[in-house]
Amino acid sequence: MQHHETVPLVAVQRGSGPWLYDHDGKRYLDAISSWWVNLFGHANPRINTALKNQLDTLEHAMLAGFTHEPVVSLSEKLSALTDGVLGHCFYASDGASAVEIALKMSFHSWRNQGLGGKQEFVCLKGGYHGETVGALAVTDVPIFRDAYDTLLKPVHTLMSPDARQAMPGESADQVALRAAAELETLLKERAAHISAVIIEPLVQCAGGMAMHSPVFVQEVRRLCTAFNVHLIADEIAVGCGRTGHFFACQHAAVWPDFLCLSKGISGGYLPLSLVMTRDDVYASFYSDSMARGFLHSHSYTGNPLACRAALATLEIFEQDNVITQNRVLADRLSSALAPLAVHEKVKHFRQQGMIWAFDAQVQDPQLAATFSRRFFASALKHELLLRPIGTTVYLMPPYILTDADTQFLAQRLQTVFDEVMSA
Ligand SMILES: *Cc1c(COP(=O)(O)O)cnc(C)c1O
């Protein structure tokens, strides 16, 4: 709150398409989709209509002993998107809970199969999986983790496949293989004690938009299968078309054992998360004994309004051929950003699907420490909502930018960058 003595909070009054408007009528282009959740704009007419109808039909009912059409339809649609491989969905409300569910379900599934010794988790440097105590244990972002470190269960934190770490002459694929080799060494030694490996496929987002080769995802899949360890793909940020396929794992042509979705799945409307899993995991819990069941519940699990928003979102993907159209949009924005990509103070300009990022070359430690705050404030002045992660500037816009929006975004971003760098 003390920072807001100099940068006042923006009180948002309404939203429309990619724009947010404050109470003074000032507008801001939401270039980060309100923390990566909003896919098709604010107050989207199609999602609004679907929600209004759902509101008059069923607002909520408990999901124990009861079920309802929106949650069944959504599960079937998502399952079909994985060709039925991940044919079971377990619901919750936020991303961190989905991660908790995947971790608990992995452990409990092994336990039900007589492998209760598999109690350890493997995660990556710079990975982010949410901030509840279980999810924070597999998160490696110091600013979120450090204060609580003594509360967290110890985990194995391995090298990130971040392509920026390439040694001279090394390709992104080779960095991926180097990171995978570290995992192989660990699994050779400890697989009997390891329940699951959790990754953010293709882009470690909150850790600073660190991108890696799909070869890493393929290798992790291969190793997890070989060593009888689950693979958890946290697609909370990278799912829902963000990386160029609906699921990021599709770039590697593999499926995990657990896939976590949240953020964009409800189009940015309502809290909803879910964990998709396979038949064998489902079967390991299928029993008359309550103790063998997966007893994890949240009050608003599978909320019908949230599921309806998700169904309306999936319908837009289908009707508008969004995955294909996004390639056109991404090319257009990449072209508009070309001057910035070669800017002398820009390092590691990178893009994956509908994510763009670069690292600002800031020498002055004072400026580096306050860079994100200054950038945010300058962006607001120029009608943009942007929040760099440290000195990493990124764009994660909604999938509905017009040509004019694209030009506006690229030009204003350049202006803001020059303004902050010359401070
Ligand atoms: C945002 C995020 C989470 C946590 O989701 P919340 O809804 O904020 O709890 C988990 N994993 C990843 C990869 C995320 O980006």
CSV table of C-alpha atoms and ligand atoms in Angstrom, one decimal:
chain,number,residue,atom,x,y,z
A,1,MET,CA,0.0,0.0,0.0
A,2,GLN,CA,2.9,2.3,0.7
A,3,HIS,CA,3.8,2.2,-3.0
A,4,HIS,CA,0.4,3.6,-3.8
A,5,GLU,CA,1.3,6.8,-2.1
A,6,THR,CA,3.1,7.6,-5.3
A,7,VAL,CA,1.1,5.5,-7.8
A,8,PRO,CA,-2.6,5.7,-6.8
A,9,LEU,CA,-4.8,2.7,-7.2
A,10,VAL,CA,-6.8,2.7,-10.4
A,11,ALA,CA,-10.5,2.3,-9.7
A,12,VAL,CA,-12.0,0.4,-12.6
A,13,GLN,CA,-15.6,1.3,-13.4
A,14,ARG,CA,-16.3,-0.8,-16.5
A,15,GLY,CA,-14.7,-2.9,-19.2
A,16,SER,CA,-15.3,-3.4,-22.9
A,17,GLY,CA,-13.3,-5.5,-25.3
A,18,PRO,CA,-9.6,-5.1,-24.5
A,19,TRP,CA,-10.3,-1.8,-22.7
A,20,LEU,CA,-10.8,-1.0,-19.0
A,21,TYR,CA,-12.2,2.4,-18.0
A,22,ASP,CA,-11.7,4.1,-14.7
A,23,HIS,CA,-14.1,6.4,-12.9
A,24,ASP,CA,-12.6,9.5,-14.6
A,25,GLY,CA,-13.4,7.9,-18.0
A,26,LYS,CA,-9.7,7.3,-18.7
A,27,ARG,CA,-9.1,4.1,-20.7
A,28,TYR,CA,-6.4,1.4,-20.5
A,29,LEU,CA,-5.6,-1.3,-23.0
A,30,ASP,CA,-5.5,-4.5,-20.9
A,31,ALA,CA,-2.3,-5.9,-22.5
A,32,ILE,CA,-1.9,-8.6,-19.8
A,33,SER,CA,-5.5,-9.9,-19.9
A,34,SER,CA,-6.0,-8.9,-16.3
A,35,TRP,CA,-3.4,-11.4,-15.1
A,36,TRP,CA,-3.8,-13.7,-18.0
A,37,VAL,CA,-7.4,-14.6,-17.5
A,38,ASN,CA,-9.3,-12.6,-20.0
A,39,LEU,CA,-9.3,-14.3,-23.5
A,40,PHE,CA,-12.1,-12.6,-25.4
A,41,GLY,CA,-12.4,-9.1,-23.9
A,42,HIS,CA,-14.3,-7.6,-21.1
A,43,ALA,CA,-18.1,-7.7,-21.1
A,44,ASN,CA,-18.0,-10.1,-24.0
A,45,PRO,CA,-21.6,-10.2,-25.5
A,46,ARG,CA,-21.6,-14.0,-26.1
A,47,ILE,CA,-20.3,-14.9,-22.7
A,48,ASN,CA,-22.7,-12.4,-21.1
A,49,THR,CA,-25.7,-13.9,-22.8
A,50,ALA,CA,-24.8,-17.4,-21.8
A,51,LEU,CA,-24.3,-16.3,-18.2
A,52,LYS,CA,-27.6,-14.4,-18.1
A,53,ASN,CA,-29.4,-17.5,-19.2
A,54,GLN,CA,-27.6,-19.7,-16.8
A,55,LEU,CA,-28.4,-17.3,-13.9
A,56,ASP,CA,-32.1,-17.8,-14.5
A,57,THR,CA,-31.7,-21.6,-14.7
A,58,LEU,CA,-29.3,-22.7,-11.9
A,59,GLU,CA,-26.8,-20.5,-10.0
A,60,HIS,CA,-25.3,-23.2,-7.9
A,61,ALA,CA,-25.8,-26.6,-6.5
A,62,MET,CA,-23.4,-28.8,-4.6
A,63,LEU,CA,-21.4,-31.3,-6.6
A,64,ALA,CA,-21.5,-34.2,-4.2
A,65,GLY,CA,-24.3,-36.6,-4.9
A,66,PHE,CA,-25.5,-34.1,-7.4
A,67,THR,CA,-24.4,-33.1,-10.9
A,68,HIS,CA,-25.6,-30.7,-13.5
A,69,GLU,CA,-25.6,-30.1,-17.3
A,70,PRO,CA,-22.9,-27.4,-17.5
A,71,VAL,CA,-20.3,-29.4,-15.5
A,72,VAL,CA,-21.0,-32.6,-17.5
A,73,SER,CA,-20.9,-30.8,-20.9
A,74,LEU,CA,-17.7,-29.0,-19.9
A,75,SER,CA,-16.0,-32.2,-18.8
A,76,GLU,CA,-17.0,-34.0,-22.0
A,77,LYS,CA,-15.8,-31.1,-24.2
A,78,LEU,CA,-12.4,-30.8,-22.5
A,79,SER,CA,-12.0,-34.6,-22.5
A,80,ALA,CA,-12.7,-34.6,-26.2
A,81,LEU,CA,-9.9,-32.0,-26.7
A,82,THR,CA,-7.5,-34.6,-25.4
A,83,ASP,CA,-9.0,-37.4,-27.6
A,84,GLY,CA,-10.3,-38.9,-24.4
A,85,VAL,CA,-6.8,-39.5,-22.9
A,86,LEU,CA,-7.6,-37.2,-20.0
A,87,GLY,CA,-11.1,-38.4,-19.7
A,88,HIS,CA,-11.8,-37.4,-16.0
A,89,CYS,CA,-12.1,-33.9,-14.6
A,90,PHE,CA,-12.0,-32.9,-10.9
A,91,TYR,CA,-13.2,-29.4,-10.2
A,92,ALA,CA,-12.2,-26.6,-7.8
A,93,SER,CA,-12.3,-22.8,-7.9
A,94,ASP,CA,-8.8,-21.4,-8.2
A,95,GLY,CA,-5.5,-22.4,-9.8
A,96,ALA,CA,-3.6,-23.0,-6.5
A,97,SER,CA,-6.4,-25.5,-5.5
A,98,ALA,CA,-6.0,-27.3,-8.8
A,99,VAL,CA,-2.3,-27.8,-8.0
A,100,GLU,CA,-3.1,-29.0,-4.5
A,101,ILE,CA,-5.5,-31.5,-6.0
A,102,ALA,CA,-3.0,-32.8,-8.6
A,103,LEU,CA,-0.3,-33.2,-5.9
A,104,LYS,CA,-2.7,-35.0,-3.4
A,105,MET,CA,-4.2,-37.1,-6.1
A,106,SER,CA,-0.8,-38.2,-7.4
A,107,PHE,CA,0.3,-39.3,-3.9
A,108,HIS,CA,-2.9,-40.9,-3.0
A,109,SER,CA,-3.2,-42.8,-6.3
A,110,TRP,CA,0.2,-44.4,-5.7
A,111,ARG,CA,-0.7,-45.1,-2.1
A,112,ASN,CA,-3.8,-46.9,-3.3
A,113,GLN,CA,-1.6,-49.0,-5.6
A,114,GLY,CA,0.6,-50.1,-2.7
A,115,LEU,CA,3.3,-47.5,-3.5
A,116,GLY,CA,2.8,-45.2,-0.4
A,117,GLY,CA,6.5,-44.6,-0.3
A,118,LYS,CA,6.2,-42.2,-3.3
A,119,GLN,CA,5.9,-39.0,-1.3
A,120,GLU,CA,8.3,-36.5,-2.9
A,121,PHE,CA,7.7,-34.0,-5.6
A,122,VAL,CA,10.0,-32.6,-8.3
A,123,CYS,CA,9.7,-29.0,-9.6
A,124,LEU,CA,11.8,-26.6,-11.6
A,125,LYS,CA,13.9,-23.5,-10.8
A,126,GLY,CA,11.8,-20.4,-11.5
A,127,GLY,CA,8.5,-22.4,-11.5
A,128,TYR,CA,5.3,-21.0,-10.2
A,129,HIS,CA,2.3,-23.1,-9.2
A,130,GLY,CA,0.3,-20.9,-6.8
A,131,GLU,CA,0.6,-19.6,-3.2
A,132,THR,CA,-1.2,-21.9,-0.9
A,133,VAL,CA,1.1,-23.9,1.4
A,134,GLY,CA,1.2,-27.1,-0.8
A,135,ALA,CA,1.5,-25.2,-4.1
A,136,LEU,CA,4.1,-22.8,-2.7
A,137,ALA,CA,6.3,-25.8,-1.8
A,138,VAL,CA,6.7,-26.6,-5.6
A,139,THR,CA,7.0,-22.9,-6.5
A,140,ASP,CA,10.5,-21.4,-6.8
A,141,VAL,CA,9.9,-17.6,-7.0
A,142,PRO,CA,11.7,-16.1,-4.0
A,143,ILE,CA,9.5,-13.1,-3.6
A,144,PHE,CA,6.5,-15.3,-3.0
A,145,ARG,CA,8.3,-18.1,-1.2
A,146,ASP,CA,11.0,-16.8,1.0
A,147,ALA,CA,8.9,-15.6,4.0
A,148,TYR,CA,7.2,-19.0,4.3
A,149,ASP,CA,10.1,-21.2,3.4
A,150,THR,CA,10.2,-22.9,6.9
A,151,LEU,CA,6.6,-23.9,6.6
A,152,LEU,CA,7.0,-25.7,3.3
A,153,LYS,CA,7.6,-29.4,2.6
A,154,PRO,CA,11.1,-30.0,1.1
A,155,VAL,CA,11.1,-30.7,-2.7
A,156,HIS,CA,13.6,-31.5,-5.4
A,157,THR,CA,14.1,-28.3,-7.5
A,158,LEU,CA,15.9,-28.9,-10.7
A,159,MET,CA,17.5,-26.8,-13.5
A,160,SER,CA,15.0,-24.9,-15.6
A,161,PRO,CA,15.1,-25.6,-19.3
A,162,ASP,CA,14.9,-21.8,-19.9
A,163,ALA,CA,16.4,-21.3,-23.4
A,164,ARG,CA,18.1,-18.0,-22.2
A,165,GLN,CA,20.7,-20.2,-20.4
A,166,ALA,CA,22.1,-21.5,-23.6
A,167,MET,CA,25.9,-21.7,-23.5
A,168,PRO,CA,27.7,-20.4,-26.6
A,169,GLY,CA,26.7,-22.5,-29.6
A,170,GLU,CA,24.1,-24.4,-27.6
A,171,SER,CA,20.5,-24.6,-29.0
A,172,ALA,CA,17.3,-24.4,-27.1
A,173,ASP,CA,16.8,-28.1,-27.7
A,174,GLN,CA,20.2,-28.8,-26.2
A,175,VAL,CA,19.4,-26.7,-23.1
A,176,ALA,CA,16.2,-28.8,-22.8
A,177,LEU,CA,18.2,-32.1,-23.0
A,178,ARG,CA,20.7,-30.8,-20.4
A,179,ALA,CA,17.8,-30.1,-18.0
A,180,ALA,CA,16.2,-33.4,-18.8
A,181,ALA,CA,19.5,-35.2,-18.0
A,182,GLU,CA,19.4,-33.7,-14.5
A,183,LEU,CA,15.9,-35.2,-14.0
A,184,GLU,CA,17.1,-38.6,-15.3
A,185,THR,CA,19.9,-38.6,-12.7
A,186,LEU,CA,17.5,-37.8,-9.9
A,187,LEU,CA,14.9,-40.4,-11.0
A,188,LYS,CA,17.6,-43.1,-11.4
A,189,GLU,CA,18.4,-42.6,-7.7
A,190,ARG,CA,15.0,-41.7,-6.1
A,191,ALA,CA,12.1,-42.7,-8.3
A,192,ALA,CA,10.8,-45.1,-5.7
A,193,HIS,CA,10.2,-42.1,-3.4
A,194,ILE,CA,9.0,-39.7,-6.1
A,195,SER,CA,5.3,-39.2,-6.7
A,196,ALA,CA,5.3,-36.6,-9.5
A,197,VAL,CA,7.2,-34.0,-11.5
A,198,ILE,CA,5.3,-30.7,-12.0
A,199,ILE,CA,6.1,-28.4,-14.8
A,200,GLU,CA,4.7,-25.4,-16.7
A,201,PRO,CA,5.0,-26.6,-20.3
A,202,LEU,CA,6.7,-24.3,-22.7
A,203,VAL,CA,6.6,-21.1,-20.7
A,204,GLN,CA,7.4,-20.5,-17.0
A,205,CYS,CA,5.2,-17.5,-16.7
A,206,ALA,CA,5.3,-15.9,-13.2
A,207,GLY,CA,9.0,-16.7,-13.0
A,208,GLY,CA,9.6,-14.2,-15.8
A,209,MET,CA,8.2,-15.6,-19.0
A,210,ALA,CA,11.1,-18.1,-19.4
A,211,MET,CA,10.5,-20.1,-22.6
A,212,HIS,CA,11.8,-23.6,-23.4
A,213,SER,CA,11.8,-26.1,-26.2
A,214,PRO,CA,9.0,-28.7,-26.4
A,215,VAL,CA,11.8,-31.3,-26.5
A,216,PHE,CA,11.9,-30.8,-22.7
A,217,VAL,CA,8.2,-31.7,-22.3
A,218,GLN,CA,8.8,-34.8,-24.5
A,219,GLU,CA,11.8,-35.8,-22.4
A,220,VAL,CA,10.1,-35.4,-19.1
A,221,ARG,CA,7.2,-37.4,-20.4
A,222,ARG,CA,9.5,-40.2,-21.5
A,223,LEU,CA,11.4,-40.2,-18.2
A,224,CYS,CA,8.2,-40.1,-16.1
A,225,THR,CA,6.9,-43.1,-17.9
A,226,ALA,CA,10.2,-45.0,-17.7
A,227,PHE,CA,10.5,-44.4,-14.0
A,228,ASN,CA,6.9,-44.8,-13.0
A,229,VAL,CA,6.4,-41.2,-11.8
A,230,HIS,CA,3.5,-39.0,-12.6
A,231,LEU,CA,3.8,-35.9,-14.8
A,232,ILE,CA,1.7,-32.9,-13.8
A,233,ALA,CA,1.3,-30.3,-16.5
A,234,ASP,CA,0.3,-27.0,-14.9
A,235,GLU,CA,-1.4,-25.3,-17.8
A,236,ILE,CA,-3.2,-22.8,-15.7
A,237,ALA,CA,-1.4,-19.9,-17.5
A,238,VAL,CA,-0.3,-21.6,-20.8
A,239,GLY,CA,-3.5,-23.6,-21.5
A,240,CYS,CA,-6.5,-22.3,-23.4
A,241,GLY,CA,-4.7,-21.4,-26.6
A,242,ARG,CA,-2.1,-19.1,-25.0
A,243,THR,CA,1.0,-20.9,-26.5
A,244,GLY,CA,-0.5,-21.5,-30.0
A,245,HIS,CA,-2.3,-24.8,-29.4
A,246,PHE,CA,-5.2,-25.2,-27.0
A,247,PHE,CA,-3.0,-27.1,-24.6
A,248,ALA,CA,0.8,-26.4,-24.4
A,249,CYS,CA,1.5,-30.1,-24.2
A,250,GLN,CA,0.2,-30.5,-27.8
A,251,HIS,CA,3.5,-28.8,-29.0
A,252,ALA,CA,5.3,-31.9,-27.7
A,253,ALA,CA,2.5,-34.3,-28.8
A,254,VAL,CA,2.4,-35.8,-25.4
A,255,TRP,CA,-0.2,-35.9,-22.6
A,256,PRO,CA,0.6,-35.7,-18.9
A,257,ASP,CA,-1.0,-37.8,-16.1
A,258,PHE,CA,-2.6,-34.6,-14.6
A,259,LEU,CA,-3.4,-31.4,-16.4
A,260,CYS,CA,-4.3,-28.3,-14.4
A,261,LEU,CA,-6.5,-25.6,-16.0
A,262,SER,CA,-7.8,-22.3,-14.6
A,263,LYS,CA,-7.3,-18.6,-15.4
A,264,GLY,CA,-8.5,-18.4,-19.1
A,265,ILE,CA,-10.9,-21.4,-18.9
A,266,SER,CA,-13.8,-19.2,-17.8
A,267,GLY,CA,-12.9,-16.4,-20.2
A,268,GLY,CA,-11.8,-14.4,-17.2
A,269,TYR,CA,-15.3,-14.2,-15.8
A,270,LEU,CA,-15.5,-16.4,-12.7
A,271,PRO,CA,-13.2,-18.5,-10.5
A,272,LEU,CA,-13.0,-22.0,-11.9
A,273,SER,CA,-10.2,-24.6,-12.0
A,274,LEU,CA,-10.0,-28.3,-12.8
A,275,VAL,CA,-7.6,-31.2,-13.0
A,276,MET,CA,-7.9,-33.6,-15.8
A,277,THR,CA,-6.5,-37.1,-15.5
A,278,ARG,CA,-6.4,-40.6,-17.0
A,279,ASP,CA,-8.4,-43.8,-16.6
A,280,ASP,CA,-5.7,-45.6,-14.6
A,281,VAL,CA,-5.6,-42.8,-11.9
A,282,TYR,CA,-9.4,-42.8,-11.8
A,283,ALA,CA,-9.5,-46.6,-11.4
A,284,SER,CA,-7.0,-46.5,-8.6
A,285,PHE,CA,-9.6,-44.6,-6.5
A,286,TYR,CA,-12.7,-46.6,-7.6
A,287,SER,CA,-13.7,-48.5,-4.5
A,288,ASP,CA,-16.4,-49.1,-2.0
A,289,SER,CA,-14.0,-48.0,0.7
A,290,MET,CA,-14.3,-44.3,1.6
A,291,ALA,CA,-10.6,-44.2,2.6
A,292,ARG,CA,-9.6,-45.1,-0.9
A,293,GLY,CA,-11.6,-42.3,-2.4
A,294,PHE,CA,-10.3,-38.9,-3.2
A,295,LEU,CA,-12.0,-36.8,-0.5
A,296,HIS,CA,-11.1,-33.2,-1.6
A,297,SER,CA,-13.9,-30.7,-1.7
A,298,HIS,CA,-14.4,-26.9,-2.0
A,299,SER,CA,-17.8,-25.3,-1.4
A,300,TYR,CA,-18.1,-23.8,-4.9
A,301,THR,CA,-16.6,-26.8,-6.8
A,302,GLY,CA,-17.9,-27.0,-10.3
A,303,ASN,CA,-20.1,-23.8,-10.0
A,304,PRO,CA,-22.7,-23.8,-12.8
A,305,LEU,CA,-22.2,-20.2,-13.7
A,306,ALA,CA,-18.4,-20.6,-13.9
A,307,CYS,CA,-18.9,-23.8,-16.0
A,308,ARG,CA,-21.3,-22.0,-18.3
A,309,ALA,CA,-18.8,-19.2,-18.8
A,310,ALA,CA,-16.3,-21.9,-19.7
A,311,LEU,CA,-18.6,-23.5,-22.2
A,312,ALA,CA,-19.3,-20.1,-23.8
A,313,THR,CA,-15.5,-19.6,-24.0
A,314,LEU,CA,-15.0,-23.0,-25.7
A,315,GLU,CA,-17.8,-22.2,-28.1
A,316,ILE,CA,-16.0,-19.0,-29.2
A,317,PHE,CA,-12.8,-21.1,-29.8
A,318,GLU,CA,-14.8,-23.4,-32.1
A,319,GLN,CA,-17.0,-20.8,-33.8
A,320,ASP,CA,-14.2,-18.3,-34.5
A,321,ASN,CA,-11.5,-20.8,-35.3
A,322,VAL,CA,-9.4,-19.0,-32.6
A,323,ILE,CA,-6.3,-21.2,-32.7
A,324,THR,CA,-5.8,-20.5,-36.4
A,325,GLN,CA,-6.9,-16.8,-36.2
A,326,ASN,CA,-4.4,-16.3,-33.4
A,327,ARG,CA,-1.5,-17.2,-35.6
A,328,VAL,CA,-2.5,-14.3,-37.9
A,329,LEU,CA,-2.9,-12.0,-34.9
A,330,ALA,CA,0.4,-13.1,-33.4
A,331,ASP,CA,2.2,-12.4,-36.7
A,332,ARG,CA,0.7,-9.0,-36.9
A,333,LEU,CA,1.7,-8.0,-33.4
A,334,SER,CA,5.2,-9.5,-33.9
A,335,SER,CA,5.7,-7.4,-37.0
A,336,ALA,CA,4.6,-4.3,-35.1
A,337,LEU,CA,7.0,-5.1,-32.3
A,338,ALA,CA,10.0,-5.7,-34.7
A,339,PRO,CA,11.7,-2.3,-33.9
A,340,LEU,CA,11.5,-3.0,-30.2
A,341,ALA,CA,12.9,-6.5,-30.7
A,342,VAL,CA,16.2,-5.0,-32.1
A,343,HIS,CA,16.3,-2.1,-29.6
A,344,GLU,CA,19.8,-1.7,-28.1
A,345,LYS,CA,18.5,-2.0,-24.5
A,346,VAL,CA,16.3,-5.0,-25.2
A,347,LYS,CA,17.7,-8.5,-24.5
A,348,HIS,CA,16.2,-11.9,-25.2
A,349,PHE,CA,13.1,-10.7,-27.1
A,350,ARG,CA,11.0,-13.9,-27.3
A,351,GLN,CA,7.6,-15.0,-28.3
A,352,GLN,CA,5.4,-18.2,-28.0
A,353,GLY,CA,1.9,-18.0,-29.4
A,354,MET,CA,0.2,-15.1,-27.7
A,355,ILE,CA,3.0,-14.3,-25.2
A,356,TRP,CA,5.7,-11.8,-26.0
A,357,ALA,CA,8.5,-11.0,-23.5
A,358,PHE,CA,11.9,-9.2,-23.3
A,359,ASP,CA,14.4,-8.3,-20.7
A,360,ALA,CA,15.3,-4.7,-20.2
A,361,GLN,CA,19.0,-4.1,-20.0
A,362,VAL,CA,19.1,-2.0,-16.8
A,363,GLN,CA,22.5,-1.4,-15.4
A,364,ASP,CA,21.6,0.8,-12.5
A,365,PRO,CA,20.5,-1.4,-9.5
A,366,GLN,CA,18.3,1.4,-8.2
A,367,LEU,CA,16.4,1.6,-11.5
A,368,ALA,CA,16.3,-2.3,-11.7
A,369,ALA,CA,14.7,-2.4,-8.2
A,370,THR,CA,12.0,0.1,-9.1
A,371,PHE,CA,11.7,-0.7,-12.9
A,372,SER,CA,8.4,-2.6,-12.7
A,373,ARG,CA,6.7,0.1,-10.7
A,374,ARG,CA,7.9,2.9,-12.9
A,375,PHE,CA,6.9,0.9,-16.0
A,376,PHE,CA,3.4,0.3,-14.6
A,377,ALA,CA,3.0,4.0,-13.8
A,378,SER,CA,4.3,5.2,-17.2
A,379,ALA,CA,2.2,2.6,-19.0
A,380,LEU,CA,-1.0,3.9,-17.3
A,381,LYS,CA,-0.1,7.4,-18.4
A,382,HIS,CA,0.0,6.1,-22.0
A,383,GLU,CA,-3.3,4.1,-21.7
A,384,LEU,CA,-1.8,0.7,-21.2
A,385,LEU,CA,-2.1,-1.9,-18.5
A,386,LEU,CA,1.3,-3.5,-18.2
A,387,ARG,CA,3.1,-5.0,-15.2
A,388,PRO,CA,6.6,-6.2,-15.8
A,389,ILE,CA,8.0,-9.0,-13.7
A,390,GLY,CA,11.2,-7.5,-12.4
A,391,THR,CA,12.9,-6.1,-15.5
A,392,THR,CA,11.1,-8.6,-17.8
A,393,VAL,CA,8.4,-6.8,-19.8
A,394,TYR,CA,5.7,-9.0,-21.3
A,395,LEU,CA,2.5,-8.9,-23.3
A,396,MET,CA,-0.3,-11.4,-22.9
A,397,PRO,CA,-3.1,-9.7,-24.6
A,398,PRO,CA,-6.7,-11.0,-25.1
A,399,TYR,CA,-7.2,-12.7,-28.4
A,400,ILE,CA,-9.4,-10.0,-29.9
A,401,LEU,CA,-7.1,-7.2,-30.8
A,402,THR,CA,-8.0,-5.3,-34.0
A,403,ASP,CA,-5.3,-4.0,-36.3
A,404,ALA,CA,-5.7,-0.6,-34.7
A,405,ASP,CA,-5.3,-2.0,-31.2
A,406,THR,CA,-2.2,-3.9,-32.3
A,407,GLN,CA,-0.5,-0.8,-33.7
A,408,PHE,CA,-1.6,1.2,-30.7
A,409,LEU,CA,-0.1,-1.4,-28.3
A,410,ALA,CA,3.2,-1.7,-30.1
A,411,GLN,CA,3.7,2.1,-30.5
A,412,ARG,CA,2.8,3.0,-26.9
A,413,LEU,CA,4.9,0.1,-25.6
A,414,GLN,CA,7.9,1.6,-27.3
A,415,THR,CA,7.1,5.1,-25.9
A,416,VAL,CA,6.8,3.7,-22.4
A,417,PHE,CA,10.0,1.7,-22.7
A,418,ASP,CA,12.0,4.7,-23.9
A,419,GLU,CA,10.5,6.9,-21.2
A,420,VAL,CA,11.4,4.5,-18.4
A,421,MET,CA,14.9,3.7,-19.8
A,422,SER,CA,15.8,7.3,-20.1
A,423,ALA,CA,14.7,8.1,-16.5
B,1,LIG,C1,-1.8,-18.2,-11.7
B,1,LIG,C2,-1.1,-19.6,-11.6
B,1,LIG,C3,-1.4,-20.5,-10.6
B,1,LIG,C4,-2.3,-20.1,-9.5
B,1,LIG,O1,-3.6,-19.8,-9.8
B,1,LIG,P1,-4.5,-18.9,-8.8
B,1,LIG,O2,-5.9,-19.0,-9.4
B,1,LIG,O3,-3.9,-17.6,-8.8
B,1,LIG,O4,-4.4,-19.6,-7.5
B,1,LIG,C5,-0.8,-21.7,-10.7
B,1,LIG,N1,0.0,-22.1,-11.7
B,1,LIG,C6,0.3,-21.2,-12.7
B,1,LIG,C7,1.2,-21.7,-13.8
B,1,LIG,C8,-0.2,-19.9,-12.7
B,1,LIG,O5,0.1,-19.1,-13.7
